[in-house]
PDB file of C-alpha atoms in Angstrom:
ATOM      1  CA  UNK A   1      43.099  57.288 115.373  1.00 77.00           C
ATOM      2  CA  UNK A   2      43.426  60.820 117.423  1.00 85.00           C
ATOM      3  CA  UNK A   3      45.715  63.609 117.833  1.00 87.00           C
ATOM      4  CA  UNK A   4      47.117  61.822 120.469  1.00 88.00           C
ATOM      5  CA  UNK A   5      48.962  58.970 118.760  1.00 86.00           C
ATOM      6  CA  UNK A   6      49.488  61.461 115.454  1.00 87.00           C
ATOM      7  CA  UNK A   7      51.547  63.444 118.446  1.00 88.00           C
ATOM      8  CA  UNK A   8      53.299  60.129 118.793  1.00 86.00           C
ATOM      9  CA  UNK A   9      53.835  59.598 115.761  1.00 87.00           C
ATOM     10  CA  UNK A  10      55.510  62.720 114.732  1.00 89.00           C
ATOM     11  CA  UNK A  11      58.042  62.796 118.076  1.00 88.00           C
ATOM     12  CA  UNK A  12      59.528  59.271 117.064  1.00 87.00           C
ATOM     13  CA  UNK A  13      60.201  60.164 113.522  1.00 87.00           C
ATOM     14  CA  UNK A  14      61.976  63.560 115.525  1.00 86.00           C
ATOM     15  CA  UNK A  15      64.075  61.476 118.153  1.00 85.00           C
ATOM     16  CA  UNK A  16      64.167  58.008 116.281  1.00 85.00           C
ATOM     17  CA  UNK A  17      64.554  56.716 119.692  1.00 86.00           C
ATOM     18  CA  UNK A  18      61.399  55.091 121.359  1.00 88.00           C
ATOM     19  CA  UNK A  19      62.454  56.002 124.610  1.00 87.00           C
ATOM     20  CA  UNK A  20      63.559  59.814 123.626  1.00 88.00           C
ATOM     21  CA  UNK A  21      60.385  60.369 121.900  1.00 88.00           C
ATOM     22  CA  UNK A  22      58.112  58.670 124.964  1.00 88.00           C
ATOM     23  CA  UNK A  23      59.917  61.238 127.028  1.00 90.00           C
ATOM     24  CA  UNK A  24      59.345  64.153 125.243  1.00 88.00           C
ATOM     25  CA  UNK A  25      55.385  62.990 125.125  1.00 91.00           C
ATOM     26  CA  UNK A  26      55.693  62.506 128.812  1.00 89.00           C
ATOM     27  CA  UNK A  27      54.232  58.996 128.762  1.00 90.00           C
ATOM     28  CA  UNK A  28      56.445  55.475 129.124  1.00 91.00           C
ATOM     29  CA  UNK A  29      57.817  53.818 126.319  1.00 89.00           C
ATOM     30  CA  UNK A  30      55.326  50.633 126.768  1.00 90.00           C
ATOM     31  CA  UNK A  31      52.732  53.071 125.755  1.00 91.00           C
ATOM     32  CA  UNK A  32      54.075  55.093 123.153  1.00 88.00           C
ATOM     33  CA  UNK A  33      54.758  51.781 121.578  1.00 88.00           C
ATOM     34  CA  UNK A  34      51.412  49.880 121.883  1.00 89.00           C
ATOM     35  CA  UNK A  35      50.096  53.033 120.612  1.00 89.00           C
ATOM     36  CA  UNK A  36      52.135  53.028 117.272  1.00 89.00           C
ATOM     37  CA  UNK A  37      51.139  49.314 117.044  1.00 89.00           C
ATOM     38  CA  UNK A  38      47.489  49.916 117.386  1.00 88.00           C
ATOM     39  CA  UNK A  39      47.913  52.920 114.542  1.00 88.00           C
ATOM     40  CA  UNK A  40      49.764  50.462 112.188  1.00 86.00           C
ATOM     41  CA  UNK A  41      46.519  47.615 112.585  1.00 87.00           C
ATOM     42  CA  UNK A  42      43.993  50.666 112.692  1.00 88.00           C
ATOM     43  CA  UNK A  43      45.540  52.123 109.395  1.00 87.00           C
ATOM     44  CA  UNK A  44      46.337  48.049 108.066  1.00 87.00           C
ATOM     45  CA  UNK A  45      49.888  49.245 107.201  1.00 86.00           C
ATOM     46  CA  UNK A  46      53.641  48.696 108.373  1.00 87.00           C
ATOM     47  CA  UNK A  47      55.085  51.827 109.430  1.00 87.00           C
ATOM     48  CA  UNK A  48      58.468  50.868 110.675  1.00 86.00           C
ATOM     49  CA  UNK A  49      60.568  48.591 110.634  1.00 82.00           C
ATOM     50  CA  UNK A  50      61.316  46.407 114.124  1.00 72.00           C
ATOM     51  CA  UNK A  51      64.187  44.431 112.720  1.00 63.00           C
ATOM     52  CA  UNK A  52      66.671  47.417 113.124  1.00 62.00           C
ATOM     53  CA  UNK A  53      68.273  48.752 116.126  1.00 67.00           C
ATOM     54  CA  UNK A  54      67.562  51.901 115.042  1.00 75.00           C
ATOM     55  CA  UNK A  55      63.807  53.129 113.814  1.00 82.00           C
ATOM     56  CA  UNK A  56      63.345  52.558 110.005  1.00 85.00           C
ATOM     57  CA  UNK A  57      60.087  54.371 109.000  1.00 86.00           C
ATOM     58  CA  UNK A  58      58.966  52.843 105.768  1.00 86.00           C
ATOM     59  CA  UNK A  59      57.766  54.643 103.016  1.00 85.00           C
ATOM     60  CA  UNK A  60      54.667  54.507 104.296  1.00 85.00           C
ATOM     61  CA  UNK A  61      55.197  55.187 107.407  1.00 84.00           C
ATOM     62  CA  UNK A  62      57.265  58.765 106.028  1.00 87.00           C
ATOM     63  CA  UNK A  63      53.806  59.657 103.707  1.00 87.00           C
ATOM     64  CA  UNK A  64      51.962  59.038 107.290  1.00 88.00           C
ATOM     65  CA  UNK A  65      54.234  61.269 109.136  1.00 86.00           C
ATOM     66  CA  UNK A  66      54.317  64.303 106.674  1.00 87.00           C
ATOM     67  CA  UNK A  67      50.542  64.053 106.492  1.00 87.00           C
ATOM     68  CA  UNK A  68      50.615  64.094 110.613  1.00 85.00           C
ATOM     69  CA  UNK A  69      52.365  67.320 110.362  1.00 85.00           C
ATOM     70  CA  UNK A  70      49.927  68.895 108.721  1.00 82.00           C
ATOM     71  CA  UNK A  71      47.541  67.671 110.637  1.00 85.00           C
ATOM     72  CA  UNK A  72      48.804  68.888 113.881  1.00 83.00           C
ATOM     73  CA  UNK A  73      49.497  72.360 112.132  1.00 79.00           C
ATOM     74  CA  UNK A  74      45.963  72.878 111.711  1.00 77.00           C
ATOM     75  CA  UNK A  75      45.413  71.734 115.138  1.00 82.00           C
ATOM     76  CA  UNK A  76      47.568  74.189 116.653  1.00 76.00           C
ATOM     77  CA  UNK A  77      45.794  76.642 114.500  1.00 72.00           C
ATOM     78  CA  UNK A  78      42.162  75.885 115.699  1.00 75.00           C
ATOM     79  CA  UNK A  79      43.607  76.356 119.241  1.00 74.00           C
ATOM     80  CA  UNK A  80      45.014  79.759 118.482  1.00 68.00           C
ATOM     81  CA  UNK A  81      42.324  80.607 116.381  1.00 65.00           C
ATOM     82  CA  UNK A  82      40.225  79.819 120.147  1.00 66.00           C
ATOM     83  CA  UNK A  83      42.339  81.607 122.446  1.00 61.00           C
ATOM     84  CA  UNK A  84      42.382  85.059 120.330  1.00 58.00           C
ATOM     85  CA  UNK A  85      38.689  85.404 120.838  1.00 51.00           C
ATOM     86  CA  UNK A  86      39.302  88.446 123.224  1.00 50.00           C
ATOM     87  CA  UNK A  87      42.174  87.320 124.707  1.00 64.00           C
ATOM     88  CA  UNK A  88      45.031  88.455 122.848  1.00 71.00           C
ATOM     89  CA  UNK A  89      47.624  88.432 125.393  1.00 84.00           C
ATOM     90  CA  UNK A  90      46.595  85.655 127.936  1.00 86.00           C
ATOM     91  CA  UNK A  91      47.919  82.351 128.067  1.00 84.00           C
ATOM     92  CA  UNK A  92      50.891  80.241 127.089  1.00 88.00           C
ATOM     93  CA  UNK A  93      53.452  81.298 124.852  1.00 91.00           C
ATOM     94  CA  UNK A  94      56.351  78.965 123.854  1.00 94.00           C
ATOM     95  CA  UNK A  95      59.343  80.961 122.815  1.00 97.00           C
ATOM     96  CA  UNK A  96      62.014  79.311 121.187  1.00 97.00           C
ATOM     97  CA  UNK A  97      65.523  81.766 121.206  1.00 98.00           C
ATOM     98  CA  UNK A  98      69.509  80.580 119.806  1.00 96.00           C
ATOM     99  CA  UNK A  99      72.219  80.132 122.370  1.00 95.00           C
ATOM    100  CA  UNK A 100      74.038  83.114 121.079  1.00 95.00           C
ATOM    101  CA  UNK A 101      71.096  85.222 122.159  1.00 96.00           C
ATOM    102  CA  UNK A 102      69.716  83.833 124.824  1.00 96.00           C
ATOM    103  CA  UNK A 103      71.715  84.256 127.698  1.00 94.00           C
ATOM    104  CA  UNK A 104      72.265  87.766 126.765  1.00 95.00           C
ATOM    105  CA  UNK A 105      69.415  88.603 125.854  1.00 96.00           C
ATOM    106  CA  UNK A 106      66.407  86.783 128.542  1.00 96.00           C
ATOM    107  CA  UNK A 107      67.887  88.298 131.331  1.00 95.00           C
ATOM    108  CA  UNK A 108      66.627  91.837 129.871  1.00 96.00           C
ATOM    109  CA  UNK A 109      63.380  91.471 128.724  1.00 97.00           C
ATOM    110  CA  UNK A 110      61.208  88.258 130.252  1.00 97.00           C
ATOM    111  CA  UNK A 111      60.958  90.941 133.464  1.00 96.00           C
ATOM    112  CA  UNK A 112      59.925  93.396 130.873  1.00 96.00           C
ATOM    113  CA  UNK A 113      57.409  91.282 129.156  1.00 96.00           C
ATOM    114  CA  UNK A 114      55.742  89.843 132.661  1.00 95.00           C
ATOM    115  CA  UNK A 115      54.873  92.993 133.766  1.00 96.00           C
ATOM    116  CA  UNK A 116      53.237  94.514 130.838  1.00 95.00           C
ATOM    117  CA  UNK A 117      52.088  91.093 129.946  1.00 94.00           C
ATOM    118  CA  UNK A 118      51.234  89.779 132.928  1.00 93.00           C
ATOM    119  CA  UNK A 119      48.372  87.274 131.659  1.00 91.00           C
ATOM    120  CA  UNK A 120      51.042  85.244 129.380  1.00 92.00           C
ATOM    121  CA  UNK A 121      52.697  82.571 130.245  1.00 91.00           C
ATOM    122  CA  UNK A 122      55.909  82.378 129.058  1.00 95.00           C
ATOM    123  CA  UNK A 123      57.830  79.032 128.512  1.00 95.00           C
ATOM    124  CA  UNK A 124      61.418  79.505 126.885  1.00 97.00           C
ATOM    125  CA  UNK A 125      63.538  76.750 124.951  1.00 97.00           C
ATOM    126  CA  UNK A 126      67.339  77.590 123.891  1.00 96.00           C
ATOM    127  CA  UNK A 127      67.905  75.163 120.583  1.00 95.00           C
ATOM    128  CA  UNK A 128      70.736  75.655 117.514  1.00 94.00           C
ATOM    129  CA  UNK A 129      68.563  77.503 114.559  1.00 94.00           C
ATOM    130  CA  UNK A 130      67.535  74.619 112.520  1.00 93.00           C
ATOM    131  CA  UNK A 131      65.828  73.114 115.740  1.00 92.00           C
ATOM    132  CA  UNK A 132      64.362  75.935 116.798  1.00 95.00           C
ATOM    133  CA  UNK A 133      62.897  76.441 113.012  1.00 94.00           C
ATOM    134  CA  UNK A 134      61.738  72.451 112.802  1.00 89.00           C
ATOM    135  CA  UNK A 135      60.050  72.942 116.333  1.00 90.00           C
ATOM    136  CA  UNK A 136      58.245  75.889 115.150  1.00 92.00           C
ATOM    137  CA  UNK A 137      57.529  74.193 111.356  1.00 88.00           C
ATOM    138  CA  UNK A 138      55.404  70.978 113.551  1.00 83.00           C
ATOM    139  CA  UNK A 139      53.936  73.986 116.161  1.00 84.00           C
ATOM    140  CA  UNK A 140      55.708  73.170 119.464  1.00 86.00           C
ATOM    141  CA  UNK A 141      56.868  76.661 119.435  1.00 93.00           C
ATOM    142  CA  UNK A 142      54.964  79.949 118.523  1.00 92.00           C
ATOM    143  CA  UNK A 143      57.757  81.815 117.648  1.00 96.00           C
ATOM    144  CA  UNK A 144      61.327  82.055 117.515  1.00 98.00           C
ATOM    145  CA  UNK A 145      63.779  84.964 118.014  1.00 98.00           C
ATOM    146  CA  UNK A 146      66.914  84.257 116.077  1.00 97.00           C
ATOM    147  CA  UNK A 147      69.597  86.016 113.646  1.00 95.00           C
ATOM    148  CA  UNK A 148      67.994  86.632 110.386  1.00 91.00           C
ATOM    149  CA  UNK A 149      69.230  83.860 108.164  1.00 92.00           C
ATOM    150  CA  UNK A 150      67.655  82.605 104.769  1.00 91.00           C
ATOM    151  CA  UNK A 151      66.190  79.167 106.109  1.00 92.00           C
ATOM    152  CA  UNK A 152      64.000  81.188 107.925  1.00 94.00           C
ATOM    153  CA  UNK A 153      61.953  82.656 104.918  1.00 93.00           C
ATOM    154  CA  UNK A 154      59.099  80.441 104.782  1.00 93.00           C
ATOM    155  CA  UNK A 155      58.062  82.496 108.119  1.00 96.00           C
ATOM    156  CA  UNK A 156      56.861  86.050 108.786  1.00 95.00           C
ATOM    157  CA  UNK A 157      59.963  87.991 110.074  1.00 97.00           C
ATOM    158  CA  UNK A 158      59.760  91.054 112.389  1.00 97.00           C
ATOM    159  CA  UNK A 159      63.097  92.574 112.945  1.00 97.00           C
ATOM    160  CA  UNK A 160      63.381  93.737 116.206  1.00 97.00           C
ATOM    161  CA  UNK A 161      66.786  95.667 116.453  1.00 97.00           C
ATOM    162  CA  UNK A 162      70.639  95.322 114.765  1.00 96.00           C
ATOM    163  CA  UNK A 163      73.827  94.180 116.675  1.00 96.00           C
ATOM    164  CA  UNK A 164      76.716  94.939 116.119  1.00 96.00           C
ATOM    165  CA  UNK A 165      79.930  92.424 116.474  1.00 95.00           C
ATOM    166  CA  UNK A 166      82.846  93.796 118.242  1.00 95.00           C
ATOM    167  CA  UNK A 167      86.499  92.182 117.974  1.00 96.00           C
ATOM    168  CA  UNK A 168      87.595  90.740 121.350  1.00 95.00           C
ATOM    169  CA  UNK A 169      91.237  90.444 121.957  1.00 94.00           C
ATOM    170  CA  UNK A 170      93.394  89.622 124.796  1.00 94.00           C
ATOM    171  CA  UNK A 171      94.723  92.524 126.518  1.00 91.00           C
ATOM    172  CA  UNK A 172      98.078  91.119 125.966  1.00 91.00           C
ATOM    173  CA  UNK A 173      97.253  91.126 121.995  1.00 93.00           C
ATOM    174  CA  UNK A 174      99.280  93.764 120.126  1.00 92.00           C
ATOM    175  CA  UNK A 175      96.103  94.669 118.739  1.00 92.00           C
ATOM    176  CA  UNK A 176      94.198  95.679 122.328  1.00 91.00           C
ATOM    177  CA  UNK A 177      96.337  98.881 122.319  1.00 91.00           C
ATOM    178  CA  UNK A 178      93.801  99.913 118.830  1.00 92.00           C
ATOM    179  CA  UNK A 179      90.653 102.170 119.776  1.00 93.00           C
ATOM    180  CA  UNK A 180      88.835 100.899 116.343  1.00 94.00           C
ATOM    181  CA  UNK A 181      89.673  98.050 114.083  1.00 94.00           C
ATOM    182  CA  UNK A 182      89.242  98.713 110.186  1.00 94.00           C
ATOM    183  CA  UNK A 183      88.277  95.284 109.008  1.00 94.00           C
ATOM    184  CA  UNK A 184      91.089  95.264 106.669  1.00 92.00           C
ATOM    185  CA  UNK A 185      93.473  95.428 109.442  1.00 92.00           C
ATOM    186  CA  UNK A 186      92.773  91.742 109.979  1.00 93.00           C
ATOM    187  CA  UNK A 187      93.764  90.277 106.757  1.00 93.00           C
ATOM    188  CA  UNK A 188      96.077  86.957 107.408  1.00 92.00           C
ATOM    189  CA  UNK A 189      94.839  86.380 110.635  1.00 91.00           C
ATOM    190  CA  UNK A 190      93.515  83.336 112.439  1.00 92.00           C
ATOM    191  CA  UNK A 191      90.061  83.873 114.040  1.00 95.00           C
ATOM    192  CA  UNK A 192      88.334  81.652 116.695  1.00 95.00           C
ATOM    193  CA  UNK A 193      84.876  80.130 115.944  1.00 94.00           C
ATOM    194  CA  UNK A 194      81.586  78.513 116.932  1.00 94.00           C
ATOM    195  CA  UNK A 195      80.979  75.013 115.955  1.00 92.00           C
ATOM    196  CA  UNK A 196      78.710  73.749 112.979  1.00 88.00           C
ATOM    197  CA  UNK A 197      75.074  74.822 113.829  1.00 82.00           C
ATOM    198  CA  UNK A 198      75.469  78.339 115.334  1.00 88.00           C
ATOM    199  CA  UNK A 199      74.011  80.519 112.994  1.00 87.00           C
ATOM    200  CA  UNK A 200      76.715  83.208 114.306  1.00 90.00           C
ATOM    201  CA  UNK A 201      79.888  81.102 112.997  1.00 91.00           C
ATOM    202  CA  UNK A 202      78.039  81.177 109.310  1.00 90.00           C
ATOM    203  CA  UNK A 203      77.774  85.055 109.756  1.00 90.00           C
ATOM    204  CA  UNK A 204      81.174  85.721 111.520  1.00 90.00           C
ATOM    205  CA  UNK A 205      83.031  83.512 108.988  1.00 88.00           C
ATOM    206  CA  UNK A 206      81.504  86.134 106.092  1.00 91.00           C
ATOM    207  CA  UNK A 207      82.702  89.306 107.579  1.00 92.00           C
ATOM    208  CA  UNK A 208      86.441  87.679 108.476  1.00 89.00           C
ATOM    209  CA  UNK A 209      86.798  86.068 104.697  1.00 88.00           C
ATOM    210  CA  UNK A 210      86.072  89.614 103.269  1.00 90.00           C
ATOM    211  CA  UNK A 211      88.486  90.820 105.025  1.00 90.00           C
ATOM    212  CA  UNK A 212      90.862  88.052 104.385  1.00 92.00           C
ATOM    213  CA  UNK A 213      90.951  86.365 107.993  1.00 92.00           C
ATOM    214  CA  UNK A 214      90.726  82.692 108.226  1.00 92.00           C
ATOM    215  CA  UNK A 215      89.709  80.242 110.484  1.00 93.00           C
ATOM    216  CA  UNK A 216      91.757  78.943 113.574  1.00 92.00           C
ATOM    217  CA  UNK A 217      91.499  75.243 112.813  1.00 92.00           C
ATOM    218  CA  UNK A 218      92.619  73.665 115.614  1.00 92.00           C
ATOM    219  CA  UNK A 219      89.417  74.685 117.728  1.00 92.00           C
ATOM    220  CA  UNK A 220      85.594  75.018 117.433  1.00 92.00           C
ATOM    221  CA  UNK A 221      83.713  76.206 120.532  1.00 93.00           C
ATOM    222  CA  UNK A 222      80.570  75.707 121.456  1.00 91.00           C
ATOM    223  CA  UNK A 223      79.733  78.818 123.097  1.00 93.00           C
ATOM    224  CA  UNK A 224      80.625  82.094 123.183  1.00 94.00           C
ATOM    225  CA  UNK A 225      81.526  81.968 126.962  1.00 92.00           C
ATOM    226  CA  UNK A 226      83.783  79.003 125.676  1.00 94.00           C
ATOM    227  CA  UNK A 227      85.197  81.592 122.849  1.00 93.00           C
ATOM    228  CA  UNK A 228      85.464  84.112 125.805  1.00 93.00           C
ATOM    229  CA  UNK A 229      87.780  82.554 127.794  1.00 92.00           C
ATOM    230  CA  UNK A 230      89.952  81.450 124.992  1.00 93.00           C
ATOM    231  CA  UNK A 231      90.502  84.663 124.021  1.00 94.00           C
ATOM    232  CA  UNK A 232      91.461  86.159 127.431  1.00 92.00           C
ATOM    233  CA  UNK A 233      94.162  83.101 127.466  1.00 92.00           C
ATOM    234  CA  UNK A 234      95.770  85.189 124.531  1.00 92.00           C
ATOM    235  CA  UNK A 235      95.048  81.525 122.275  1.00 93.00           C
ATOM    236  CA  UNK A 236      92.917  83.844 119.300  1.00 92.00           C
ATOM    237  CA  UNK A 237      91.150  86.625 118.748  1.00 95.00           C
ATOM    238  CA  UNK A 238      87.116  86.219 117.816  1.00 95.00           C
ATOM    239  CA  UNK A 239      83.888  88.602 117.039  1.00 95.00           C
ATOM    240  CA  UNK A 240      81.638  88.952 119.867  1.00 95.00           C
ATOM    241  CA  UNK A 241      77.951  90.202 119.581  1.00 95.00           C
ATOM    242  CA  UNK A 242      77.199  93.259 120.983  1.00 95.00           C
ATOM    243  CA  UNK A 243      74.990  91.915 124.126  1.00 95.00           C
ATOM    244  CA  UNK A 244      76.895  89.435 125.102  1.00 94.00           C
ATOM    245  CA  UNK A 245      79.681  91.894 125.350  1.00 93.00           C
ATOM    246  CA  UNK A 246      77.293  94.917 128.078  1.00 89.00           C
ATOM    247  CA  UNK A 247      78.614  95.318 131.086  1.00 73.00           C
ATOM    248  CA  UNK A 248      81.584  93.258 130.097  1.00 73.00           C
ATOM    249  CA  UNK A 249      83.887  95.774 129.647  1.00 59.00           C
ATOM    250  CA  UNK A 250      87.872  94.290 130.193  1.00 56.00           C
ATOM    251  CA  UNK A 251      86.571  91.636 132.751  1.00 63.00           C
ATOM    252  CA  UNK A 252      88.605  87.834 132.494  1.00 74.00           C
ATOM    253  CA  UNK A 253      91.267  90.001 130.242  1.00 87.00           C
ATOM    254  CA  UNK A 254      89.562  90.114 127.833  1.00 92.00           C
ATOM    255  CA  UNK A 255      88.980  94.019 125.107  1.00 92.00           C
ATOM    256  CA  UNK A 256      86.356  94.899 122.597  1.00 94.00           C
ATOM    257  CA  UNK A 257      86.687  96.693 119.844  1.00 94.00           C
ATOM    258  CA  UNK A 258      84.368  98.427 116.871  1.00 95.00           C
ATOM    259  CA  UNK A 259      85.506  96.756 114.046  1.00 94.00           C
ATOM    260  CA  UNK A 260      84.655  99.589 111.025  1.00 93.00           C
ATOM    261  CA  UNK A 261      84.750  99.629 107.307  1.00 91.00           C
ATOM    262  CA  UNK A 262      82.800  97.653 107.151  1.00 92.00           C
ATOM    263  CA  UNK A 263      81.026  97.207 110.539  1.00 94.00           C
ATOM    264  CA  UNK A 264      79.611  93.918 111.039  1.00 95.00           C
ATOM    265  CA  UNK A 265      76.490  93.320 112.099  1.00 95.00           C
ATOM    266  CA  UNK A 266      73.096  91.011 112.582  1.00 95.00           C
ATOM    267  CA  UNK A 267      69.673  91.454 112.580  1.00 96.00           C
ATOM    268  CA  UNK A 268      67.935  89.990 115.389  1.00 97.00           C
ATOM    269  CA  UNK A 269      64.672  89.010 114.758  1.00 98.00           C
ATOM    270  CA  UNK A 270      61.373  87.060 115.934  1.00 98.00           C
ATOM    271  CA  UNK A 271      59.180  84.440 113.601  1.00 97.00           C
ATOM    272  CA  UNK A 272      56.340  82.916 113.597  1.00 95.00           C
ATOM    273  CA  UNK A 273      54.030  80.731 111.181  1.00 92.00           C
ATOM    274  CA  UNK A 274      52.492  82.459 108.276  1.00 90.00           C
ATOM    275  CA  UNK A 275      48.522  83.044 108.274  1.00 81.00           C
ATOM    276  CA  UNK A 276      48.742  82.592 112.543  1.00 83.00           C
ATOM    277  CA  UNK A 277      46.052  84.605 114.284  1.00 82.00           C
ATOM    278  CA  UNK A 278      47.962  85.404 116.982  1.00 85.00           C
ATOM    279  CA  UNK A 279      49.846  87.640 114.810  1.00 87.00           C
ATOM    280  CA  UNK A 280      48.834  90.684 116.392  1.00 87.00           C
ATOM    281  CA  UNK A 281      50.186  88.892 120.002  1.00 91.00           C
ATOM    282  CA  UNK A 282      53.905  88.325 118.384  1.00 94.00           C
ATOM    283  CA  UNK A 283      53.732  91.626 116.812  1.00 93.00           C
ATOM    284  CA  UNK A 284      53.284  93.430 120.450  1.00 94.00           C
ATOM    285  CA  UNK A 285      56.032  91.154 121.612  1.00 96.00           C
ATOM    286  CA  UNK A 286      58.254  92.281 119.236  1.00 97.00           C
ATOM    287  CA  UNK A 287      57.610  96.046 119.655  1.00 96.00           C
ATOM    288  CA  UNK A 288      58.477  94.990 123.693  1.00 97.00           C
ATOM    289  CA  UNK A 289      61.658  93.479 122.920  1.00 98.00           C
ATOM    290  CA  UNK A 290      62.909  96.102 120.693  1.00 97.00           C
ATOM    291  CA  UNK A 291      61.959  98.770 122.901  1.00 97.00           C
ATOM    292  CA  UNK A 292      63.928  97.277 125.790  1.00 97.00           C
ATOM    293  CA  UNK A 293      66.948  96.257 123.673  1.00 97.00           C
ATOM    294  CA  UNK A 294      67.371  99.334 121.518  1.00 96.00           C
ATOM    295  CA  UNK A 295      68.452 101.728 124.683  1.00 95.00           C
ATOM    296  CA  UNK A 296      71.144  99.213 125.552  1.00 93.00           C
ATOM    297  CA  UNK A 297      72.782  99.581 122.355  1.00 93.00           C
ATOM    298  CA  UNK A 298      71.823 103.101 121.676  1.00 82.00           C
ATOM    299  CA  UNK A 299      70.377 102.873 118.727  1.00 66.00           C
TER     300      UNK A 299
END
């Protein structure tokens, strides 16, 4: 047995697909199978089961794979534990970041980040929250920057800076002709929103039921850009976080409003594993981000 085929391991009980899970290890599924064969005789247990199209772990083979995970925790720890002997910022970070951020956001501060960390290399992955969280749970990420939401409390937060969500409206809407919307003001009315797994439609959907909107039915999108261009077809109104809304201004049709009383909001935030010694690196990252980010929304 080695960390190799506990790597293995692990990735098929992610993908549940041989193929999938050989891909993601970037070696053929002949081999990630013969490998998972060769752990079953080494270990003298069954650990799936190979009359199913799909892949059955056993109970057995679940006890194996939790017990993997912890394994290649501690793994990733020893490595990280090796490259912060005097080389705090230098080499590979894996940065995991939510769709509703990361397209707004990247463009801003990987420039900043390369040039006053010039020794790290940066790899970025855009994932739905729970992904992002279950990647950096089994250590293929380092840390994550995300909306602050309660399934991320098993890891050390640092907030990095607060967005605000503006209300974007046709400029055919009656309501584009407002300069400020009091939150109120929407009661009764239907409001465009992100599919299931977007921690945004989970924190939209709180502000709009407090106010008494409700929920267009009839659509889910799965972006904001999607969102976007709904709106500017005059089909629904929608909040819009703050970055994804710079430099915008009433392009595709499209008008944001401050929504006040109360003014939504999120926290945007980086996490990382508890007890990591690299937490002096994410720390320093976070203190970059916020100090490029912060200026762009005045705070």
């Amino acid at each position: 047995m080695n960390i190799r085929d506990l790597k293995y391991l692990v990735s098929l009980a992610e993908h549940k697909h041989f193929r999938r899970a050989a891909d993601a290890c970037h070696v053929s599924q002949p081999t990630l199978s013969g490998q998972i064969r060769k752990l079953e005789d080494e270990l003298g247990i069954i650990l799936l089961e190979r009359t199913s199209r799909k892949v059955l772990f056993t109970q057995s083979g679940l006890l194996l794979v939790d017990q993997a995970k912890t394994v290649l925790r501690e793994v990733k720890l020893l490595k990280e534990m090796a490259s912060n002997q005097g080389k705090e910022m230098t080499g590979p970070l894996h940065i995991g970041v939510i769709p509703t951020i990361g397209p707004y956001l990247l463009p801003y501060i990987v420039p900043a980040l390369k040039q006053s960390f010039p020794d790290l290399e940066l790899f970025l992955y855009e994932a739905q929250t729970q992904h992002l969280l279950e990647q950096l749970e089994t250590g293929h990420l380092d840390c994550v920057i995300l909306a602050s939401v309660t399934e991320a409390e098993s890891f050390i937060e640092v907030p990095m800076f607060n967005e605000r969500m503006l209300l974007a409206v046709s400029e055919k809407h009656p309501l584009s002709q407002e300069q400020s919307i009091k939150m109120d003001k929407l009661k009764g009315c239907e409001m465009l929103m992100l599919d299931d797994g977007h921690c945004l439609r989970g924190q939209a959907l709180g502000y709009c039921f407090t106010a008494g909107a409700k929920e267009n039915q009839h659509f889910r999108a799965t972006s904001l850009e999607t969102l976007r261009n709904m709106v500017s077809a005059n089909t629904g109104i929608t909040l819009m976080p703050e970055l994804a809304v710079l430099n915008e201004g009433t392009r595709k049709g499209v008008k944001y409003l401050p929504c006040i009383y109360p003014e939504p909001s999120r926290t945007v935030s980086l996490i990382y594993r508890p007890g990591s010694p690299l937490r002096v690196r994410y720390e320093r990252i976070a203190n970059k981000i916020s100090d490029v980010v912060k200026p762009l929304l005045n705070q």
